[in-house]
């Protein structure tokens, strides 16, 4: 079974802090994604990566950056956290089927 | 500009079949229908996908109408664990298009 893990289920940070959200997949998948999910807005794509050191902006990249130094790990970085970044963050990796994404359990981030 | 339309919510009795409808009247010839679900406090989970033929796997069956303008996801024997938000997504199989999760439909399986 594919396993996608995220470093924390719950995280509380203060405004202005630098925040790292880590995601690891164990199936040697090339493509990985970061989404955020907010009530009434559904899942929105922040960034994705199709290979090590490669990244592309999704629909809402502002305020975020990413890092993919190793194939199995995709990190989302909030350079200076703000209250409007309070959200559920979901990481996914893409399997063999064109749009079969495997999601992690999510990190609920609260920025105070 | 949503490609799919789903009811907001639906109830189903435990043990009965759950038939989840989805309208996609503007679907084009090379677009597939994908279904995902999201159980509370978990990430979305892929269920099934199809182009025009009916599909079945261990989780569900997918029935696509002949004109491909609508489809139905069938959970043959719903359990309480099937309570979730179900997303119907229309997308090109190839290319760089990314999944777009709309609001989905909340299925509640009642004991």
PDB file of C-alpha atoms in Angstrom:
ATOM      1  CA  UNK A   1       0.000   0.000   0.000  1.00  0.00           C
ATOM      2  CA  UNK A   2       1.155   3.494  -0.821  1.00  0.00           C
ATOM      3  CA  UNK A   3       1.816   5.535   2.222  1.00  0.00           C
ATOM      4  CA  UNK A   4       1.949   9.302   2.312  1.00  0.00           C
ATOM      5  CA  UNK A   5       2.851  10.739   5.673  1.00  0.00           C
ATOM      6  CA  UNK A   6       2.824  14.283   6.917  1.00  0.00           C
ATOM      7  CA  UNK A   7       5.005  15.450   9.766  1.00  0.00           C
ATOM      8  CA  UNK A   8       2.244  16.754  12.014  1.00  0.00           C
ATOM      9  CA  UNK A   9      -1.522  16.351  12.307  1.00  0.00           C
ATOM     10  CA  UNK A  10      -1.927  19.588  14.235  1.00  0.00           C
ATOM     11  CA  UNK A  11       0.332  22.632  14.368  1.00  0.00           C
ATOM     12  CA  UNK A  12      -0.030  26.002  16.072  1.00  0.00           C
ATOM     13  CA  UNK A  13       2.267  28.839  15.054  1.00  0.00           C
ATOM     14  CA  UNK A  14       2.465  32.567  15.605  1.00  0.00           C
ATOM     15  CA  UNK A  15       2.187  35.265  12.973  1.00  0.00           C
ATOM     16  CA  UNK A  16       5.532  35.914  11.314  1.00  0.00           C
ATOM     17  CA  UNK A  17       7.030  32.516  12.113  1.00  0.00           C
ATOM     18  CA  UNK A  18       8.605  30.397   9.411  1.00  0.00           C
ATOM     19  CA  UNK A  19       6.708  27.141   9.101  1.00  0.00           C
ATOM     20  CA  UNK A  20       7.821  23.894   7.510  1.00  0.00           C
ATOM     21  CA  UNK A  21       5.317  21.207   6.559  1.00  0.00           C
ATOM     22  CA  UNK A  22       6.903  17.933   5.572  1.00  0.00           C
ATOM     23  CA  UNK A  23       5.490  15.206   3.363  1.00  0.00           C
ATOM     24  CA  UNK A  24       7.033  11.836   2.632  1.00  0.00           C
ATOM     25  CA  UNK A  25       5.865   9.113   0.235  1.00  0.00           C
ATOM     26  CA  UNK A  26       7.249   5.608   0.047  1.00  0.00           C
ATOM     27  CA  UNK A  27       6.341   4.551  -3.500  1.00  0.00           C
ATOM     28  CA  UNK A  28       8.992   6.302  -5.573  1.00  0.00           C
ATOM     29  CA  UNK A  29       6.375   8.570  -7.157  1.00  0.00           C
ATOM     30  CA  UNK A  30       7.679  11.397  -9.271  1.00  0.00           C
ATOM     31  CA  UNK A  31       4.800  13.831  -8.906  1.00  0.00           C
ATOM     32  CA  UNK A  32       3.846  15.356  -5.584  1.00  0.00           C
ATOM     33  CA  UNK A  33       1.346  18.065  -4.646  1.00  0.00           C
ATOM     34  CA  UNK A  34       0.452  20.446  -1.854  1.00  0.00           C
ATOM     35  CA  UNK A  35      -3.139  21.583  -1.355  1.00  0.00           C
ATOM     36  CA  UNK A  36      -4.969  23.584   1.216  1.00  0.00           C
ATOM     37  CA  UNK A  37      -8.575  22.955   2.125  1.00  0.00           C
ATOM     38  CA  UNK A  38     -10.894  25.557   3.578  1.00  0.00           C
ATOM     39  CA  UNK A  39     -14.630  25.373   4.306  1.00  0.00           C
ATOM     40  CA  UNK A  40     -16.646  26.452   1.300  1.00  0.00           C
ATOM     41  CA  UNK A  41     -13.584  26.676  -0.935  1.00  0.00           C
ATOM     42  CA  UNK A  42     -12.706  23.025  -1.404  1.00  0.00           C
ATOM     43  CA  UNK A  43      -9.172  21.855  -2.124  1.00  0.00           C
ATOM     44  CA  UNK A  44      -6.917  24.350  -3.823  1.00  0.00           C
ATOM     45  CA  UNK A  45      -3.566  23.498  -5.349  1.00  0.00           C
ATOM     46  CA  UNK A  46      -0.646  25.475  -3.932  1.00  0.00           C
ATOM     47  CA  UNK A  47       2.399  23.912  -5.608  1.00  0.00           C
ATOM     48  CA  UNK A  48       3.370  20.694  -7.287  1.00  0.00           C
ATOM     49  CA  UNK A  49       6.585  18.983  -8.227  1.00  0.00           C
ATOM     50  CA  UNK A  50       7.189  16.517 -11.037  1.00  0.00           C
ATOM     51  CA  UNK A  51      10.757  15.637 -10.141  1.00  0.00           C
ATOM     52  CA  UNK A  52      13.540  16.328  -7.690  1.00  0.00           C
ATOM     53  CA  UNK A  53      14.342  20.039  -7.573  1.00  0.00           C
ATOM     54  CA  UNK A  54      11.507  20.754 -10.000  1.00  0.00           C
ATOM     55  CA  UNK A  55       8.464  22.725  -8.903  1.00  0.00           C
ATOM     56  CA  UNK A  56       5.540  24.525 -10.441  1.00  0.00           C
ATOM     57  CA  UNK A  57       3.053  26.963  -9.051  1.00  0.00           C
ATOM     58  CA  UNK A  58      -0.499  25.866  -8.554  1.00  0.00           C
ATOM     59  CA  UNK A  59      -3.510  28.115  -8.211  1.00  0.00           C
ATOM     60  CA  UNK A  60      -2.587  29.870  -4.952  1.00  0.00           C
ATOM     61  CA  UNK A  61       1.213  29.944  -4.505  1.00  0.00           C
ATOM     62  CA  UNK A  62       1.416  33.372  -2.887  1.00  0.00           C
ATOM     63  CA  UNK A  63       2.948  33.259   0.556  1.00  0.00           C
ATOM     64  CA  UNK A  64       4.310  29.745   0.069  1.00  0.00           C
ATOM     65  CA  UNK A  65       7.418  28.091  -1.271  1.00  0.00           C
ATOM     66  CA  UNK A  66       8.379  24.440  -1.655  1.00  0.00           C
ATOM     67  CA  UNK A  67      11.438  22.254  -1.597  1.00  0.00           C
ATOM     68  CA  UNK A  68      12.043  18.872  -3.236  1.00  0.00           C
ATOM     69  CA  UNK A  69      15.605  17.793  -2.527  1.00  0.00           C
ATOM     70  CA  UNK A  70      14.818  14.075  -2.497  1.00  0.00           C
ATOM     71  CA  UNK A  71      12.250  12.190  -4.500  1.00  0.00           C
ATOM     72  CA  UNK A  72      10.344  10.928  -1.501  1.00  0.00           C
ATOM     73  CA  UNK A  73      10.096  14.248   0.331  1.00  0.00           C
ATOM     74  CA  UNK A  74       8.172  17.394  -0.592  1.00  0.00           C
ATOM     75  CA  UNK A  75       8.186  20.289   1.832  1.00  0.00           C
ATOM     76  CA  UNK A  76       5.867  23.269   1.995  1.00  0.00           C
ATOM     77  CA  UNK A  77       7.303  26.423   3.529  1.00  0.00           C
ATOM     78  CA  UNK A  78       5.443  29.399   4.878  1.00  0.00           C
ATOM     79  CA  UNK A  79       8.140  32.061   4.949  1.00  0.00           C
ATOM     80  CA  UNK A  80       6.229  34.326   7.324  1.00  0.00           C
ATOM     81  CA  UNK A  81       3.023  32.780   8.549  1.00  0.00           C
ATOM     82  CA  UNK A  82      -0.124  34.885   8.562  1.00  0.00           C
ATOM     83  CA  UNK A  83      -3.527  34.274  10.078  1.00  0.00           C
ATOM     84  CA  UNK A  84      -5.105  33.787   6.643  1.00  0.00           C
ATOM     85  CA  UNK A  85      -2.886  30.736   6.214  1.00  0.00           C
ATOM     86  CA  UNK A  86      -4.778  28.937   8.952  1.00  0.00           C
ATOM     87  CA  UNK A  87      -6.039  25.910   7.089  1.00  0.00           C
ATOM     88  CA  UNK A  88      -5.890  22.168   6.517  1.00  0.00           C
ATOM     89  CA  UNK A  89      -2.862  21.314   4.383  1.00  0.00           C
ATOM     90  CA  UNK A  90      -2.887  18.134   2.346  1.00  0.00           C
ATOM     91  CA  UNK A  91      -0.006  16.509   0.531  1.00  0.00           C
ATOM     92  CA  UNK A  92      -0.448  13.982  -2.278  1.00  0.00           C
ATOM     93  CA  UNK A  93       1.634  11.901  -4.634  1.00  0.00           C
ATOM     94  CA  UNK A  94       0.613  10.652  -8.056  1.00  0.00           C
ATOM     95  CA  UNK A  95       0.459   6.943  -8.722  1.00  0.00           C
ATOM     96  CA  UNK A  96       0.555   4.981 -11.952  1.00  0.00           C
ATOM     97  CA  UNK A  97      -2.899   5.997 -13.173  1.00  0.00           C
ATOM     98  CA  UNK A  98      -2.914   9.523 -14.645  1.00  0.00           C
ATOM     99  CA  UNK A  99      -4.977  11.132 -11.907  1.00  0.00           C
ATOM    100  CA  UNK A 100      -4.821   8.644  -9.059  1.00  0.00           C
ATOM    101  CA  UNK A 101      -3.446  10.732  -6.252  1.00  0.00           C
ATOM    102  CA  UNK A 102      -2.605   9.326  -2.853  1.00  0.00           C
ATOM    103  CA  UNK A 103      -3.188  11.786  -0.054  1.00  0.00           C
ATOM    104  CA  UNK A 104      -1.647  12.125   3.352  1.00  0.00           C
ATOM    105  CA  UNK A 105      -3.789  12.574   6.461  1.00  0.00           C
ATOM    106  CA  UNK A 106      -3.412  16.349   6.452  1.00  0.00           C
ATOM    107  CA  UNK A 107      -1.935  18.943   8.794  1.00  0.00           C
ATOM    108  CA  UNK A 108      -4.304  21.340  10.477  1.00  0.00           C
ATOM    109  CA  UNK A 109      -2.318  24.539  10.875  1.00  0.00           C
ATOM    110  CA  UNK A 110      -3.486  27.365  13.095  1.00  0.00           C
ATOM    111  CA  UNK A 111      -1.672  30.686  12.905  1.00  0.00           C
ATOM    112  CA  UNK A 112      -2.328  32.953  15.878  1.00  0.00           C
TER     113      UNK A 112
ATOM    114  CA  UNK B   1     -17.101  27.165 -14.191  1.00  0.00           C
ATOM    115  CA  UNK B   2     -17.825  23.768 -12.715  1.00  0.00           C
ATOM    116  CA  UNK B   3     -17.637  20.789 -15.031  1.00  0.00           C
ATOM    117  CA  UNK B   4     -19.774  18.619 -12.747  1.00  0.00           C
ATOM    118  CA  UNK B   5     -22.939  19.005 -10.703  1.00  0.00           C
ATOM    119  CA  UNK B   6     -23.714  16.885  -7.671  1.00  0.00           C
ATOM    120  CA  UNK B   7     -26.446  17.054  -5.043  1.00  0.00           C
ATOM    121  CA  UNK B   8     -25.289  18.700  -1.851  1.00  0.00           C
ATOM    122  CA  UNK B   9     -26.088  15.713   0.299  1.00  0.00           C
ATOM    123  CA  UNK B  10     -27.707  12.302   0.406  1.00  0.00           C
ATOM    124  CA  UNK B  11     -28.675   9.777   3.043  1.00  0.00           C
ATOM    125  CA  UNK B  12     -28.535   6.023   2.764  1.00  0.00           C
ATOM    126  CA  UNK B  13     -29.410   3.158   5.067  1.00  0.00           C
ATOM    127  CA  UNK B  14     -26.627   0.859   6.174  1.00  0.00           C
ATOM    128  CA  UNK B  15     -26.503  -2.291   4.077  1.00  0.00           C
ATOM    129  CA  UNK B  16     -28.391  -0.777   1.180  1.00  0.00           C
ATOM    130  CA  UNK B  17     -26.917   0.324  -2.128  1.00  0.00           C
ATOM    131  CA  UNK B  18     -25.908   3.958  -2.322  1.00  0.00           C
ATOM    132  CA  UNK B  19     -26.324   5.504  -5.775  1.00  0.00           C
ATOM    133  CA  UNK B  20     -24.469   8.783  -6.074  1.00  0.00           C
ATOM    134  CA  UNK B  21     -25.359  10.843  -9.164  1.00  0.00           C
ATOM    135  CA  UNK B  22     -23.200  13.277 -11.078  1.00  0.00           C
ATOM    136  CA  UNK B  23     -24.070  15.440 -14.058  1.00  0.00           C
ATOM    137  CA  UNK B  24     -21.374  16.424 -16.541  1.00  0.00           C
ATOM    138  CA  UNK B  25     -23.343  17.564 -19.565  1.00  0.00           C
ATOM    139  CA  UNK B  26     -20.405  19.414 -21.167  1.00  0.00           C
ATOM    140  CA  UNK B  27     -17.943  16.547 -20.978  1.00  0.00           C
ATOM    141  CA  UNK B  28     -15.745  16.252 -24.040  1.00  0.00           C
ATOM    142  CA  UNK B  29     -14.693  13.085 -25.834  1.00  0.00           C
ATOM    143  CA  UNK B  30     -11.289  12.741 -24.231  1.00  0.00           C
ATOM    144  CA  UNK B  31     -12.350  13.537 -20.674  1.00  0.00           C
ATOM    145  CA  UNK B  32     -12.632  10.874 -18.010  1.00  0.00           C
ATOM    146  CA  UNK B  33     -14.872  10.756 -14.951  1.00  0.00           C
ATOM    147  CA  UNK B  34     -12.988  10.288 -11.674  1.00  0.00           C
ATOM    148  CA  UNK B  35     -14.468   9.740  -8.235  1.00  0.00           C
ATOM    149  CA  UNK B  36     -12.763  10.473  -4.945  1.00  0.00           C
ATOM    150  CA  UNK B  37     -14.095  10.534  -1.416  1.00  0.00           C
ATOM    151  CA  UNK B  38     -12.962  12.242   1.748  1.00  0.00           C
ATOM    152  CA  UNK B  39     -13.793  10.784   5.103  1.00  0.00           C
ATOM    153  CA  UNK B  40     -13.864  13.303   7.921  1.00  0.00           C
ATOM    154  CA  UNK B  41     -10.388  14.371   9.097  1.00  0.00           C
ATOM    155  CA  UNK B  42      -8.653  12.373   6.378  1.00  0.00           C
ATOM    156  CA  UNK B  43      -7.209  13.159   2.974  1.00  0.00           C
ATOM    157  CA  UNK B  44      -9.190  12.365  -0.173  1.00  0.00           C
ATOM    158  CA  UNK B  45      -9.090   8.786  -1.450  1.00  0.00           C
ATOM    159  CA  UNK B  46      -9.305   7.687  -5.069  1.00  0.00           C
ATOM    160  CA  UNK B  47     -12.245   5.384  -5.751  1.00  0.00           C
ATOM    161  CA  UNK B  48     -12.653   4.699  -9.450  1.00  0.00           C
ATOM    162  CA  UNK B  49     -12.574   6.270 -12.895  1.00  0.00           C
ATOM    163  CA  UNK B  50     -13.973   5.604 -16.346  1.00  0.00           C
ATOM    164  CA  UNK B  51     -14.327   6.928 -19.881  1.00  0.00           C
ATOM    165  CA  UNK B  52     -17.484   5.416 -21.314  1.00  0.00           C
ATOM    166  CA  UNK B  53     -17.728   1.813 -20.247  1.00  0.00           C
ATOM    167  CA  UNK B  54     -19.031   0.795 -16.864  1.00  0.00           C
ATOM    168  CA  UNK B  55     -16.288   0.053 -14.375  1.00  0.00           C
ATOM    169  CA  UNK B  56     -16.148  -1.968 -11.188  1.00  0.00           C
ATOM    170  CA  UNK B  57     -13.498  -2.464  -8.565  1.00  0.00           C
ATOM    171  CA  UNK B  58     -13.390  -3.612  -4.976  1.00  0.00           C
ATOM    172  CA  UNK B  59     -14.720  -0.307  -3.721  1.00  0.00           C
ATOM    173  CA  UNK B  60     -17.502   0.636  -6.108  1.00  0.00           C
ATOM    174  CA  UNK B  61     -19.090   0.525  -9.538  1.00  0.00           C
ATOM    175  CA  UNK B  62     -19.252   3.390 -11.981  1.00  0.00           C
ATOM    176  CA  UNK B  63     -22.094   3.596 -14.462  1.00  0.00           C
ATOM    177  CA  UNK B  64     -21.707   6.165 -17.244  1.00  0.00           C
ATOM    178  CA  UNK B  65     -24.675   6.926 -19.494  1.00  0.00           C
ATOM    179  CA  UNK B  66     -24.345   6.280 -23.179  1.00  0.00           C
ATOM    180  CA  UNK B  67     -24.277   9.999 -23.992  1.00  0.00           C
ATOM    181  CA  UNK B  68     -21.701  10.412 -21.181  1.00  0.00           C
ATOM    182  CA  UNK B  69     -23.567  13.393 -19.785  1.00  0.00           C
ATOM    183  CA  UNK B  70     -24.051  11.820 -16.398  1.00  0.00           C
ATOM    184  CA  UNK B  71     -22.754   9.018 -14.235  1.00  0.00           C
ATOM    185  CA  UNK B  72     -23.611   7.172 -11.059  1.00  0.00           C
ATOM    186  CA  UNK B  73     -21.237   5.845  -8.449  1.00  0.00           C
ATOM    187  CA  UNK B  74     -22.669   2.793  -6.755  1.00  0.00           C
ATOM    188  CA  UNK B  75     -21.615   1.524  -3.355  1.00  0.00           C
ATOM    189  CA  UNK B  76     -23.372  -1.841  -3.363  1.00  0.00           C
ATOM    190  CA  UNK B  77     -23.650  -2.366   0.391  1.00  0.00           C
ATOM    191  CA  UNK B  78     -23.073   0.905   2.194  1.00  0.00           C
ATOM    192  CA  UNK B  79     -21.499   0.805   5.638  1.00  0.00           C
ATOM    193  CA  UNK B  80     -21.157   3.498   8.278  1.00  0.00           C
ATOM    194  CA  UNK B  81     -17.509   3.882   7.189  1.00  0.00           C
ATOM    195  CA  UNK B  82     -18.718   5.036   3.764  1.00  0.00           C
ATOM    196  CA  UNK B  83     -19.999   8.276   5.291  1.00  0.00           C
ATOM    197  CA  UNK B  84     -17.894  10.881   3.505  1.00  0.00           C
ATOM    198  CA  UNK B  85     -17.865  13.694   0.964  1.00  0.00           C
ATOM    199  CA  UNK B  86     -17.787  12.240  -2.536  1.00  0.00           C
ATOM    200  CA  UNK B  87     -16.218  14.190  -5.387  1.00  0.00           C
ATOM    201  CA  UNK B  88     -17.040  13.627  -9.045  1.00  0.00           C
ATOM    202  CA  UNK B  89     -14.313  15.074 -11.274  1.00  0.00           C
ATOM    203  CA  UNK B  90     -14.106  15.349 -15.042  1.00  0.00           C
ATOM    204  CA  UNK B  91     -10.599  15.640 -16.435  1.00  0.00           C
ATOM    205  CA  UNK B  92      -8.437  14.913 -19.446  1.00  0.00           C
ATOM    206  CA  UNK B  93      -6.439  11.744 -19.025  1.00  0.00           C
ATOM    207  CA  UNK B  94      -3.235  13.198 -20.377  1.00  0.00           C
ATOM    208  CA  UNK B  95      -1.776  16.645 -20.505  1.00  0.00           C
ATOM    209  CA  UNK B  96      -0.971  18.922 -17.645  1.00  0.00           C
ATOM    210  CA  UNK B  97      -4.493  19.429 -16.372  1.00  0.00           C
ATOM    211  CA  UNK B  98      -4.757  19.119 -12.617  1.00  0.00           C
ATOM    212  CA  UNK B  99      -7.540  17.664 -10.502  1.00  0.00           C
ATOM    213  CA  UNK B 100     -10.125  20.214  -9.424  1.00  0.00           C
ATOM    214  CA  UNK B 101     -12.109  19.169  -6.384  1.00  0.00           C
ATOM    215  CA  UNK B 102     -15.451  20.939  -6.263  1.00  0.00           C
ATOM    216  CA  UNK B 103     -17.735  20.954  -3.266  1.00  0.00           C
ATOM    217  CA  UNK B 104     -18.680  17.317  -3.620  1.00  0.00           C
ATOM    218  CA  UNK B 105     -21.650  15.556  -2.086  1.00  0.00           C
ATOM    219  CA  UNK B 106     -21.949  14.543   1.554  1.00  0.00           C
ATOM    220  CA  UNK B 107     -23.165  10.954   1.869  1.00  0.00           C
ATOM    221  CA  UNK B 108     -24.421   9.973   5.299  1.00  0.00           C
ATOM    222  CA  UNK B 109     -24.956   6.278   5.926  1.00  0.00           C
ATOM    223  CA  UNK B 110     -27.422   5.774   8.737  1.00  0.00           C
ATOM    224  CA  UNK B 111     -27.634   2.704  10.982  1.00  0.00           C
TER     225      UNK B 111
END
